[in-house]
mmCIF file of the C-alpha atoms, coordinates in Angstrom:
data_MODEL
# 
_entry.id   MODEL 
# 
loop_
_atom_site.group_PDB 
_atom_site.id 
_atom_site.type_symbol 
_atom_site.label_atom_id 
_atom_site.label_alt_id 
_atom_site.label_comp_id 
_atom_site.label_asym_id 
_atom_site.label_entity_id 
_atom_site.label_seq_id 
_atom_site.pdbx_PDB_ins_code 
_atom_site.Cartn_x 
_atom_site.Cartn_y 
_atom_site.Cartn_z 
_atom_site.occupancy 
_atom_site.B_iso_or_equiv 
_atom_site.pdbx_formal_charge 
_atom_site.auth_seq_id 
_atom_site.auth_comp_id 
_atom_site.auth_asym_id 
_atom_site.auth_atom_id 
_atom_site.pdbx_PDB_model_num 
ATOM 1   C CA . UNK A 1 1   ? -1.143 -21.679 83.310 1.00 0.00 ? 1   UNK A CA 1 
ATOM 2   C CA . UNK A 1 2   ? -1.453 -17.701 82.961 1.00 0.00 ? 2   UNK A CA 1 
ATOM 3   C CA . UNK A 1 3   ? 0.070  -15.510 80.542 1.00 0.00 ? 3   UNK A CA 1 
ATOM 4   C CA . UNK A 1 4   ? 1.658  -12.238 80.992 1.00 0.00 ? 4   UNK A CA 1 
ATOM 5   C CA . UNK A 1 5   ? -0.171 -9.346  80.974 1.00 0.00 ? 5   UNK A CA 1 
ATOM 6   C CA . UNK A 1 6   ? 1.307  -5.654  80.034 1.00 0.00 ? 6   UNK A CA 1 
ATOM 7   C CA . UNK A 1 7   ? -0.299 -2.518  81.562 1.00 0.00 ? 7   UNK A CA 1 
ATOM 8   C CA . UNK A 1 8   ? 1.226  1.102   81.400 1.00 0.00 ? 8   UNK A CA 1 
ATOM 9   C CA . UNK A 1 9   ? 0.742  3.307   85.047 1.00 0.00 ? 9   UNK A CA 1 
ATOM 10  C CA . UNK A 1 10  ? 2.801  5.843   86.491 1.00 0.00 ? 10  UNK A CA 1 
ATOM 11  C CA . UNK A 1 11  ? 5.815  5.116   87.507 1.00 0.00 ? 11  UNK A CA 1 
ATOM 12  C CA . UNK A 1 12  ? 6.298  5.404   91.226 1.00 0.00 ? 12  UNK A CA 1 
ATOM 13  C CA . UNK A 1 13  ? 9.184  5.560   93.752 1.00 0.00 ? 13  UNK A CA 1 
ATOM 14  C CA . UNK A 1 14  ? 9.586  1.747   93.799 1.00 0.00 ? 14  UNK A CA 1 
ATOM 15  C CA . UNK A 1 15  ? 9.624  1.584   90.208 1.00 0.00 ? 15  UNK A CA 1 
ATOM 16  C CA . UNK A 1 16  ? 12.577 4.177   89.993 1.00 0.00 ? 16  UNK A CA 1 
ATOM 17  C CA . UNK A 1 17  ? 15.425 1.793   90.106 1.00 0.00 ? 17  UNK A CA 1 
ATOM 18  C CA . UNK A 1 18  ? 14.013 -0.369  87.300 1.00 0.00 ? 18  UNK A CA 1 
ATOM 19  C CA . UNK A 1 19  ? 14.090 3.045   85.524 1.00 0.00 ? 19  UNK A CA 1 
ATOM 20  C CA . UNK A 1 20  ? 17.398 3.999   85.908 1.00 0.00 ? 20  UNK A CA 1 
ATOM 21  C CA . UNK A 1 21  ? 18.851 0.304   84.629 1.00 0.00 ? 21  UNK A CA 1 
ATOM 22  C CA . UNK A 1 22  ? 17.402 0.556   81.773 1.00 0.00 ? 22  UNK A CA 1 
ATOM 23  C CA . UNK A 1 23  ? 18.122 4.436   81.110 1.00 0.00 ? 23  UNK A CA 1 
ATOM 24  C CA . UNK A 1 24  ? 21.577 3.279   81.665 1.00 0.00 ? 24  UNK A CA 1 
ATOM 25  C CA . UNK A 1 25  ? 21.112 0.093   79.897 1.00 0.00 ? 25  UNK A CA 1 
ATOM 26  C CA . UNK A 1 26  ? 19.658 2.234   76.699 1.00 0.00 ? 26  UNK A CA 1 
ATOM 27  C CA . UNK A 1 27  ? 21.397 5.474   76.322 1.00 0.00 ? 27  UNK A CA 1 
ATOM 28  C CA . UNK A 1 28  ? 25.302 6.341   76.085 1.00 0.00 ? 28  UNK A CA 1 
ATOM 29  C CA . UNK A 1 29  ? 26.284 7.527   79.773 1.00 0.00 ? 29  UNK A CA 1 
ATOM 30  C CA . UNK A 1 30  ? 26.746 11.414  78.490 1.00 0.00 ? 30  UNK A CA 1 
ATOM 31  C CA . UNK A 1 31  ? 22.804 11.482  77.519 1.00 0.00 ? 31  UNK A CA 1 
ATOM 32  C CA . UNK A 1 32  ? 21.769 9.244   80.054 1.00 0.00 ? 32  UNK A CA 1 
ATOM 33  C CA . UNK A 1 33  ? 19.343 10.816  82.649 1.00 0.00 ? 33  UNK A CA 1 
ATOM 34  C CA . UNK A 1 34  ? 21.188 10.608  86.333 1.00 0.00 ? 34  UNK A CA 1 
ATOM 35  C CA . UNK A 1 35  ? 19.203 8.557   89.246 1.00 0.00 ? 35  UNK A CA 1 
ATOM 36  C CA . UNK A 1 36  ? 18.778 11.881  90.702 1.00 0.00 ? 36  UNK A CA 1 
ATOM 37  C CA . UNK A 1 37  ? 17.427 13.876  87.469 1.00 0.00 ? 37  UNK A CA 1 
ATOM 38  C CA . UNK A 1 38  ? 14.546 10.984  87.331 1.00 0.00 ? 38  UNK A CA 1 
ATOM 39  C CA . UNK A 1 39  ? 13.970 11.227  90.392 1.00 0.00 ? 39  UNK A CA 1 
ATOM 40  C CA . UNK A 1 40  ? 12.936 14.877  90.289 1.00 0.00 ? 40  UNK A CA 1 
ATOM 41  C CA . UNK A 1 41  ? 11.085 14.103  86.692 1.00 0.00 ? 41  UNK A CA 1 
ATOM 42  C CA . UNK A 1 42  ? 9.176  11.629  88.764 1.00 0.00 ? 42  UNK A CA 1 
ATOM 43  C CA . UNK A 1 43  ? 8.408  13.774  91.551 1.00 0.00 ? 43  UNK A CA 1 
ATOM 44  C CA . UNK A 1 44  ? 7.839  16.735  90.429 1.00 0.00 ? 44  UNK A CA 1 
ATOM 45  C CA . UNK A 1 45  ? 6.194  15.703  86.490 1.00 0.00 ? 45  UNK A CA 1 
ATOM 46  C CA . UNK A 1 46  ? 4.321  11.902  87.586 1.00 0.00 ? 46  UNK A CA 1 
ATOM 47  C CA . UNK A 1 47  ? 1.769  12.463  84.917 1.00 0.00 ? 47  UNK A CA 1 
ATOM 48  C CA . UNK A 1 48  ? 4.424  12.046  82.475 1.00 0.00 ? 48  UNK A CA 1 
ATOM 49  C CA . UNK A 1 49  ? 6.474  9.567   83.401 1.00 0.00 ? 49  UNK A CA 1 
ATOM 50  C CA . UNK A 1 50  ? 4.532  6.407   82.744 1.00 0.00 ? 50  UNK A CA 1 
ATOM 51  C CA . UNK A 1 51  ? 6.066  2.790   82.763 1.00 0.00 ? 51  UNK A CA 1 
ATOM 52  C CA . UNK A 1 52  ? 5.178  -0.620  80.724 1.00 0.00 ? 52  UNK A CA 1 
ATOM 53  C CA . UNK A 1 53  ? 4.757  -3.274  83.454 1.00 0.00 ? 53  UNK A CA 1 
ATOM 54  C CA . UNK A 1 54  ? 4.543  -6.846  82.726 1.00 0.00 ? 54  UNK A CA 1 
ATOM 55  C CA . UNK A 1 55  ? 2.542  -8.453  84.993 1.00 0.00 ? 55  UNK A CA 1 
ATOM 56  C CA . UNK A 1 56  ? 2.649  -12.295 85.318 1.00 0.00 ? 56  UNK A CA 1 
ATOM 57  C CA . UNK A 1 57  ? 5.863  -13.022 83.814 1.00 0.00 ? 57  UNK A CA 1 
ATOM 58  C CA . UNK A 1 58  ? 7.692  -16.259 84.830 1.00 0.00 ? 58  UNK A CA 1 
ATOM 59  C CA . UNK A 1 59  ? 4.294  -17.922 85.831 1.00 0.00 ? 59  UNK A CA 1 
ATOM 60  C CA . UNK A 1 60  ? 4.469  -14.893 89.448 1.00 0.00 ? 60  UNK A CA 1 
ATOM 61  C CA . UNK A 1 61  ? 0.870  -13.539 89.101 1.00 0.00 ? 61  UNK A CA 1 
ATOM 62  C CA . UNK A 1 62  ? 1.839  -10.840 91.758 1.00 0.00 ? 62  UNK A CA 1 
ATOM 63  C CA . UNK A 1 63  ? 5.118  -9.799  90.614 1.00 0.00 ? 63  UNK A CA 1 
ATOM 64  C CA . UNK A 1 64  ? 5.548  -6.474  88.314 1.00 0.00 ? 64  UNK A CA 1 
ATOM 65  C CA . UNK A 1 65  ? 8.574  -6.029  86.029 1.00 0.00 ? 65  UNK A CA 1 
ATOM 66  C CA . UNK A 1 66  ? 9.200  -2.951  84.450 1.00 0.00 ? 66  UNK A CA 1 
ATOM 67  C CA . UNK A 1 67  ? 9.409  -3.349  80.557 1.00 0.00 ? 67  UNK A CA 1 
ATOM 68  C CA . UNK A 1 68  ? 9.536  0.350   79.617 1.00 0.00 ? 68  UNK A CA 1 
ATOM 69  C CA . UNK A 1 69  ? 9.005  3.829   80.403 1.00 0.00 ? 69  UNK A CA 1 
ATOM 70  C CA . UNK A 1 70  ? 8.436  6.922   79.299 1.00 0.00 ? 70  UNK A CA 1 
ATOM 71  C CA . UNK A 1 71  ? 9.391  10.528  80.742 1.00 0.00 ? 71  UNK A CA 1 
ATOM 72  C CA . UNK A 1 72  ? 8.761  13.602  79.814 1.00 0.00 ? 72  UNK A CA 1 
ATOM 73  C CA . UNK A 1 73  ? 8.336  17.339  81.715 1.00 0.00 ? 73  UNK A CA 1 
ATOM 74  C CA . UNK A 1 74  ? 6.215  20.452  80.634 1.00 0.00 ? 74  UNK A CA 1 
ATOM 75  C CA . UNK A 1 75  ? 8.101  23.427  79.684 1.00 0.00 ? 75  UNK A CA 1 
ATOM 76  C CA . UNK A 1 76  ? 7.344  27.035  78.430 1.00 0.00 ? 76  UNK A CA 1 
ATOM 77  C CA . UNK A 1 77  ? 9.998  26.716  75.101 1.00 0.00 ? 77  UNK A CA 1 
ATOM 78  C CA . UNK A 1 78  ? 12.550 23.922  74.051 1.00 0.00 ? 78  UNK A CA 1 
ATOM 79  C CA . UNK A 1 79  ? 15.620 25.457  75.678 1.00 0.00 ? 79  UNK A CA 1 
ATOM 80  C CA . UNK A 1 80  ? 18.757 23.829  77.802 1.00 0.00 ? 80  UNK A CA 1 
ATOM 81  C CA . UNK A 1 81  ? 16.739 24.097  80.865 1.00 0.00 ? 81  UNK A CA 1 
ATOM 82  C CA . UNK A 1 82  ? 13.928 22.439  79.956 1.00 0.00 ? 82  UNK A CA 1 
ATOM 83  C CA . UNK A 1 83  ? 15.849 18.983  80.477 1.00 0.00 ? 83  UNK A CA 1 
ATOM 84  C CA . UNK A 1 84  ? 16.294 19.632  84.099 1.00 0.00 ? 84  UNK A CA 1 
ATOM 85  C CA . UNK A 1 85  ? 13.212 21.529  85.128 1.00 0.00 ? 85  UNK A CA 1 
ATOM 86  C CA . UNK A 1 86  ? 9.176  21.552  85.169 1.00 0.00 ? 86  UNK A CA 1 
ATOM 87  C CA . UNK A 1 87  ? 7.111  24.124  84.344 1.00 0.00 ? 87  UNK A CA 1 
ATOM 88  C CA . UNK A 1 88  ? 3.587  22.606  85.792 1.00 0.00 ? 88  UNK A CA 1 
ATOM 89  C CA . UNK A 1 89  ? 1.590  25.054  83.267 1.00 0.00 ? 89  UNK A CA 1 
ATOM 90  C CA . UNK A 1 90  ? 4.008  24.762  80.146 1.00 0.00 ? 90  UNK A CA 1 
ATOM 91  C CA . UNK A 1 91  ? 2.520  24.732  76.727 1.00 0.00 ? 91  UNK A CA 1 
ATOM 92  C CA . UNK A 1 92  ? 4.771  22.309  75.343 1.00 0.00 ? 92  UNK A CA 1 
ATOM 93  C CA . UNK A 1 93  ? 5.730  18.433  76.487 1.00 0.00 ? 93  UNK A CA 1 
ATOM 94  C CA . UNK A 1 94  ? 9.592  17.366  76.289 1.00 0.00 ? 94  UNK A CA 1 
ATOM 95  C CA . UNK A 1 95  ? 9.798  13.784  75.906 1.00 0.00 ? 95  UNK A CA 1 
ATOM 96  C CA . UNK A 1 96  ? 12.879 12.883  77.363 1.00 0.00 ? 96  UNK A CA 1 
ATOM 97  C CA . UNK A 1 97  ? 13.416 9.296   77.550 1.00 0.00 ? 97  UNK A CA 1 
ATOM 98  C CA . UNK A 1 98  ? 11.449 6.270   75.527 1.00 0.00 ? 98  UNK A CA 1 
ATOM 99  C CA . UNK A 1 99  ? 12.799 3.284   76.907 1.00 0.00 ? 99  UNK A CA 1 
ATOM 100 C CA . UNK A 1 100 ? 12.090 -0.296  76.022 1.00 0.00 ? 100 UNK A CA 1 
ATOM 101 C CA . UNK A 1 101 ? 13.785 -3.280  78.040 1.00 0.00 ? 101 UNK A CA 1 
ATOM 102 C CA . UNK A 1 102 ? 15.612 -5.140  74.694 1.00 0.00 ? 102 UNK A CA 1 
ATOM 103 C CA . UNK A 1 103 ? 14.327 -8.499  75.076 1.00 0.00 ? 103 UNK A CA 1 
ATOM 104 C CA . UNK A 1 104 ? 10.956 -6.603  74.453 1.00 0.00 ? 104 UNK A CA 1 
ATOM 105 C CA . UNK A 1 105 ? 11.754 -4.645  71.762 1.00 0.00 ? 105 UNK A CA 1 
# 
């Protein structure tokens, strides 16, 4: 028998709709971040979008669940527009969503 393991990588385009459930799943819909809004965070800022993934659950040694994630852009001051955009070279990190799955929390 083999236990779970958890790992954290970055989260990828197959990973996105795992995302979104639980963004939806963890925030009230007017501060959720849209499908499309992590889509570009995960395009455009990868390096700082990282996922928890549970490997090994449910005794499947090849399948990945997504337990968490975490998002977050670089921007040049904490405005409006730095939820929505990504300054590669910014000084500062916005963290915009911490996100735990609740059975794991």
């Amino acid at each position: 028998m083999t236990s779970a393991a958890l790992s954290f990588r970055e989260v990828g385009p197959t990973d996105l709709p795992a995302c979104v459930a639980l963004e939806k799943a963890s925030y009230p819909e007017d501060e959720a971040a849209s499908k499309s809004t992590l889509q570009y965070r995960q395009h455009q800022a990868a390096t700082f979008f990282r996922c928890a993934i549970l490997t090994g659950e449910d005794g499947d040694e090849d399948e990945d669940t997504v337990v968490g994630f975490i998002c977050a852009t670089r921007c040049i001051s904490f405005k409006h527009e730095s939820m929505t955009t990504h300054v590669a070279g910014g000084p500062l990190l916005a963290i915009h969503s911490v996100v735990v799955r609740e059975e794991y929390r």
